[in-house]
Amino acid sequence: MTRDDVRWLDENGTPIDEDHRGLVYDIRTLIDRRRALGIFGGVALTSLLAACGARPDGDAATASPTAATPSATPSAAAGAAASVGEVPDETGGPYPADGSNGVNVLDDSGIVRGDIRASFGTSTTVAPGVPLTIALTVRDASTGAALAGRGVYLWHCDRAGDYSLYSSGIENENYLRGVQETDATGTVTFTSIYPACYSGRWPHIHFEVYDDVATAVESGPIVKTSQIALPDEANAAVYATSGYEQSIRNASQVSLQSDNVFGDDGGIHQIATMSGSVSQGYTAALTIGV
């Protein structure tokens, strides 16, 4: 037993498996391995840790949203512009709909949008599920500078684990896909639903970063293709709700370490910071370097 394991024992004194120690452990592990302020885009470290305290009611694997304030210390401000490290390149998977594997949704009118829950065009079907806001901040990996004006294409599976435009029965739907431009802070925010855990994969969200929106909708050169990993505690809370039943079994059969995408490093550079709850909806935030 290592010194770190001593801090993570259950009520019987048995070490808790690393995959189930919760959000506070995940965040502290990330902080140990990377520059904390680079990961969280300048959020004050002490505020983040305070917000991520364990919750006794077990309602959510979350922390209350905490924003950097105007009174942030000079060191915190400097951290926001420090190197953040480049996010690993990952596969776009078999269902990108970017023209690389059959269908191309990027040149469709309506793909540039913030709310991706509904299909657009000939269908208006809305994907059901627990509400999820996805905030992705794009920074220069070497300098930490916010990259404004970049195009971000984001997509993920639905509550049943299916992908629009590809999966049986939803080939004519294009929900849970969208493109946006990063703002002055390098951030895009999508309104979506919590994706399922399907067989063989840890719960995740795909994204591609382009030089700008025009390049994205023209299926031009991709700057970065990667994925966001969703943390275990939030997954467990969501998958206990109606409509996500099959995700419980699938999630029990995979870990970040065994996942064929995140497994090399356990997804330490791609684990989202979560806030919210099942009843109120979640927010998943991640800062990446490109």
C-alpha positions as semicolon CSV with decimal commas, in nm:
position;residue;x (nm);y (nm);z (nm)
1;M;0,000;0,000;0,000
2;T;0,136;0,338;-0,101
3;R;0,121;0,657;0,105
4;D;-0,146;0,786;-0,134
5;D;-0,361;0,475;-0,083
6;V;-0,377;0,544;0,292
7;R;-0,584;0,853;0,217
8;W;-0,839;0,657;0,017
9;L;-0,979;0,380;0,239
10;D;-1,338;0,275;0,281
11;E;-1,508;0,238;0,621
12;N;-1,358;-0,110;0,662
13;G;-1,005;0,012;0,597
14;T;-0,989;-0,143;0,249
15;P;-0,820;0,067;-0,025
16;I;-1,072;0,214;-0,270
17;D;-1,003;0,130;-0,635
18;E;-0,857;0,426;-0,823
19;D;-1,145;0,434;-1,072
20;H;-1,398;0,496;-0,791
21;R;-1,235;0,746;-0,557
22;G;-1,439;1,030;-0,693
23;L;-1,399;1,376;-0,836
24;V;-1,182;1,520;-0,560
25;Y;-0,930;1,240;-0,610
26;D;-0,942;1,284;-0,988
27;I;-0,876;1,656;-0,960
28;R;-0,594;1,616;-0,708
29;T;-0,437;1,352;-0,932
30;L;-0,457;1,588;-1,227
31;I;-0,307;1,868;-1,023
32;D;-0,019;1,647;-0,917
33;R;0,060;1,569;-1,279
34;R;0,001;1,900;-1,453
35;R;-0,003;2,270;-1,387
36;A;-0,340;2,314;-1,227
37;L;-0,414;2,659;-1,361
38;G;-0,334;2,546;-1,712
39;I;-0,594;2,268;-1,686
40;F;-0,872;2,487;-1,558
41;G;-0,810;2,793;-1,769
42;G;-0,709;3,030;-1,490
43;V;-0,963;2,931;-1,225
44;A;-0,817;2,998;-0,882
45;L;-0,687;2,669;-0,743
46;T;-0,810;2,721;-0,391
47;S;-1,160;2,808;-0,512
48;L;-1,170;2,497;-0,729
49;L;-1,067;2,260;-0,452
50;A;-1,314;2,419;-0,211
51;A;-1,592;2,385;-0,468
52;C;-1,508;2,018;-0,524
53;G;-1,549;1,904;-0,165
54;A;-1,718;1,568;-0,116
55;R;-2,097;1,581;-0,098
56;P;-2,260;1,355;0,159
57;D;-2,593;1,327;-0,021
58;G;-2,440;1,151;-0,322
59;D;-2,671;1,347;-0,556
60;A;-2,394;1,442;-0,793
61;A;-2,030;1,388;-0,868
62;T;-1,988;1,758;-0,878
63;A;-1,865;2,084;-0,750
64;S;-2,050;2,412;-0,749
65;P;-1,945;2,625;-1,047
66;T;-1,668;2,860;-0,938
67;A;-1,544;3,141;-1,159
68;A;-1,226;3,342;-1,142
69;T;-1,295;3,683;-0,985
70;P;-1,152;4,028;-1,067
71;S;-0,952;4,005;-0,745
72;A;-0,752;3,703;-0,871
73;T;-0,393;3,718;-0,758
74;P;-0,115;3,812;-1,003
75;S;0,017;3,457;-0,987
76;A;-0,323;3,318;-1,086
77;A;-0,346;3,562;-1,375
78;A;-0,001;3,460;-1,490
79;G;-0,102;3,093;-1,469
80;A;-0,382;3,152;-1,717
81;A;-0,123;3,243;-1,978
82;A;0,121;2,964;-1,888
83;S;0,186;2,658;-2,100
84;V;-0,104;2,413;-2,077
85;G;0,043;2,119;-2,265
86;E;-0,099;1,976;-2,584
87;V;-0,406;1,755;-2,558
88;P;-0,340;1,408;-2,705
89;D;-0,453;1,336;-3,059
90;E;-0,731;1,076;-3,058
91;T;-0,937;0,899;-3,319
92;G;-1,250;1,065;-3,452
93;G;-1,408;0,720;-3,445
94;P;-1,623;0,564;-3,713
95;Y;-1,906;0,819;-3,689
96;P;-1,756;1,167;-3,742
97;A;-1,989;1,281;-4,024
98;D;-1,712;1,515;-4,139
99;G;-1,677;1,357;-4,482
100;S;-1,394;1,123;-4,380
101;N;-1,630;0,825;-4,338
102;G;-1,924;0,866;-4,569
103;V;-2,175;1,135;-4,478
104;N;-2,067;1,498;-4,430
105;V;-2,285;1,714;-4,204
106;L;-2,038;2,002;-4,188
107;D;-2,154;2,161;-4,512
108;D;-2,522;2,148;-4,412
109;S;-2,702;2,474;-4,339
110;G;-2,777;2,483;-3,967
111;I;-2,468;2,298;-3,840
112;V;-2,329;2,618;-3,683
113;R;-2,524;2,629;-3,357
114;G;-2,491;2,615;-2,980
115;D;-2,789;2,395;-2,889
116;I;-2,727;2,056;-3,048
117;R;-3,007;1,857;-2,885
118;A;-3,239;1,867;-3,189
119;S;-3,191;1,763;-3,547
120;F;-3,202;2,040;-3,807
121;G;-3,312;2,055;-4,168
122;T;-3,588;1,807;-4,255
123;S;-3,620;1,674;-3,898
124;T;-3,669;1,846;-3,565
125;T;-3,637;1,538;-3,342
126;V;-3,493;1,622;-3,001
127;A;-3,256;1,374;-2,837
128;P;-3,383;1,297;-2,483
129;G;-3,154;1,274;-2,183
130;V;-3,011;1,445;-1,876
131;P;-2,914;1,803;-1,975
132;L;-2,543;1,864;-2,027
133;T;-2,361;2,189;-2,104
134;I;-2,020;2,136;-2,262
135;A;-1,764;2,417;-2,227
136;L;-1,442;2,359;-2,420
137;T;-1,163;2,617;-2,396
138;V;-0,891;2,614;-2,661
139;R;-0,548;2,756;-2,579
140;D;-0,206;2,768;-2,737
141;A;-0,020;2,472;-2,586
142;S;0,314;2,652;-2,562
143;T;0,200;2,993;-2,435
144;G;-0,140;2,929;-2,277
145;A;-0,290;3,215;-2,478
146;A;-0,661;3,189;-2,555
147;L;-0,726;3,101;-2,920
148;A;-1,021;3,315;-3,026
149;G;-1,198;3,267;-3,357
150;R;-1,124;2,897;-3,393
151;G;-1,385;2,660;-3,527
152;V;-1,486;2,365;-3,306
153;Y;-1,695;2,073;-3,431
154;L;-1,834;1,860;-3,148
155;W;-2,040;1,541;-3,153
156;H;-2,134;1,243;-2,934
157;C;-2,375;0,951;-2,902
158;D;-2,728;0,972;-2,765
159;R;-2,885;0,822;-2,453
160;A;-2,907;0,481;-2,621
161;G;-2,541;0,486;-2,729
162;D;-2,626;0,553;-3,095
163;Y;-2,480;0,813;-3,333
164;S;-2,703;1,022;-3,557
165;L;-2,652;0,977;-3,934
166;Y;-2,503;0,629;-3,880
167;S;-2,689;0,409;-3,630
168;S;-2,988;0,200;-3,730
169;G;-3,313;0,394;-3,712
170;I;-3,153;0,739;-3,683
171;E;-2,975;0,761;-4,018
172;N;-3,196;1,061;-4,104
173;E;-3,130;1,243;-3,777
174;N;-2,836;1,482;-3,726
175;Y;-2,879;1,572;-3,359
176;L;-2,592;1,596;-3,109
177;R;-2,361;1,757;-3,365
178;G;-2,264;2,121;-3,403
179;V;-1,998;2,377;-3,489
180;Q;-1,915;2,698;-3,304
181;E;-1,652;2,970;-3,298
182;T;-1,437;3,019;-2,988
183;D;-1,492;3,352;-2,812
184;A;-1,232;3,595;-2,678
185;T;-1,147;3,350;-2,398
186;G;-1,103;3,064;-2,646
187;T;-1,426;2,899;-2,527
188;V;-1,721;2,737;-2,703
189;T;-2,031;2,626;-2,511
190;F;-2,273;2,363;-2,639
191;T;-2,612;2,273;-2,493
192;S;-2,661;1,898;-2,518
193;I;-2,758;1,581;-2,328
194;Y;-2,542;1,339;-2,134
195;P;-2,413;1,064;-2,365
196;A;-2,450;0,694;-2,289
197;C;-2,176;0,447;-2,213
198;Y;-2,182;0,195;-2,495
199;S;-2,003;-0,138;-2,501
200;G;-1,624;-0,118;-2,506
201;R;-1,581;0,257;-2,455
202;W;-1,556;0,492;-2,160
203;P;-1,820;0,773;-2,176
204;H;-1,681;1,043;-2,403
205;I;-1,740;1,337;-2,636
206;H;-1,562;1,387;-2,970
207;F;-1,432;1,718;-3,103
208;E;-1,227;1,864;-3,388
209;V;-1,057;2,204;-3,381
210;Y;-1,016;2,405;-3,702
211;D;-0,844;2,735;-3,778
212;D;-1,188;2,898;-3,809
213;V;-1,554;2,817;-3,870
214;A;-1,522;2,870;-4,244
215;T;-1,255;2,600;-4,260
216;A;-1,471;2,367;-4,049
217;V;-1,782;2,392;-4,267
218;E;-1,569;2,343;-4,578
219;S;-1,418;2,026;-4,424
220;G;-1,077;2,187;-4,443
221;P;-0,760;2,089;-4,254
222;I;-0,814;1,980;-3,894
223;V;-0,584;2,131;-3,630
224;K;-0,669;1,882;-3,356
225;T;-0,893;1,575;-3,317
226;S;-0,946;1,449;-2,964
227;Q;-1,203;1,343;-2,705
228;I;-1,338;1,454;-2,366
229;A;-1,364;1,190;-2,092
230;L;-1,655;1,215;-1,849
231;P;-1,578;1,137;-1,481
232;D;-1,701;0,825;-1,306
233;E;-1,915;0,985;-1,033
234;A;-2,127;1,188;-1,276
235;N;-2,159;0,886;-1,504
236;A;-2,292;0,674;-1,217
237;A;-2,547;0,938;-1,115
238;V;-2,678;0,987;-1,469
239;Y;-2,686;0,619;-1,558
240;A;-2,907;0,547;-1,258
241;T;-3,185;0,748;-1,427
242;S;-3,451;0,628;-1,668
243;G;-3,339;0,577;-2,027
244;Y;-2,976;0,501;-1,945
245;E;-3,026;0,148;-1,811
246;Q;-2,792;-0,024;-2,055
247;S;-2,511;0,216;-1,964
248;I;-2,489;0,072;-1,612
249;R;-2,375;-0,267;-1,740
250;N;-2,149;-0,121;-2,008
251;A;-1,981;0,116;-1,762
252;S;-1,912;-0,169;-1,522
253;Q;-1,707;-0,344;-1,789
254;V;-1,467;-0,063;-1,880
255;S;-1,231;0,175;-1,700
256;L;-1,028;0,474;-1,808
257;Q;-0,720;0,253;-1,794
258;S;-0,871;-0,025;-2,007
259;D;-1,036;0,208;-2,259
260;N;-0,875;0,179;-2,602
261;V;-0,855;0,557;-2,641
262;F;-0,783;0,696;-2,293
263;G;-0,596;0,390;-2,168
264;D;-0,239;0,505;-2,240
265;D;-0,247;0,768;-1,966
266;G;-0,585;0,712;-1,805
267;G;-0,725;1,020;-1,978
268;I;-0,551;1,255;-1,735
269;H;-0,538;1,534;-1,996
270;Q;-0,898;1,491;-2,106
271;I;-1,111;1,440;-1,795
272;A;-1,380;1,708;-1,776
273;T;-1,443;1,912;-1,462
274;M;-1,807;1,860;-1,366
275;S;-2,063;2,076;-1,188
276;G;-2,438;2,041;-1,141
277;S;-2,665;1,745;-1,073
278;V;-2,909;1,510;-1,240
279;S;-3,205;1,728;-1,144
280;Q;-3,047;2,056;-1,252
281;G;-2,831;1,931;-1,538
282;Y;-2,455;1,908;-1,558
283;T;-2,175;2,121;-1,698
284;A;-1,860;1,954;-1,830
285;A;-1,564;2,191;-1,872
286;L;-1,223;2,121;-2,019
287;T;-0,930;2,338;-2,123
288;I;-0,709;2,196;-2,396
289;G;-0,382;2,299;-2,555
290;V;-0,334;2,274;-2,931
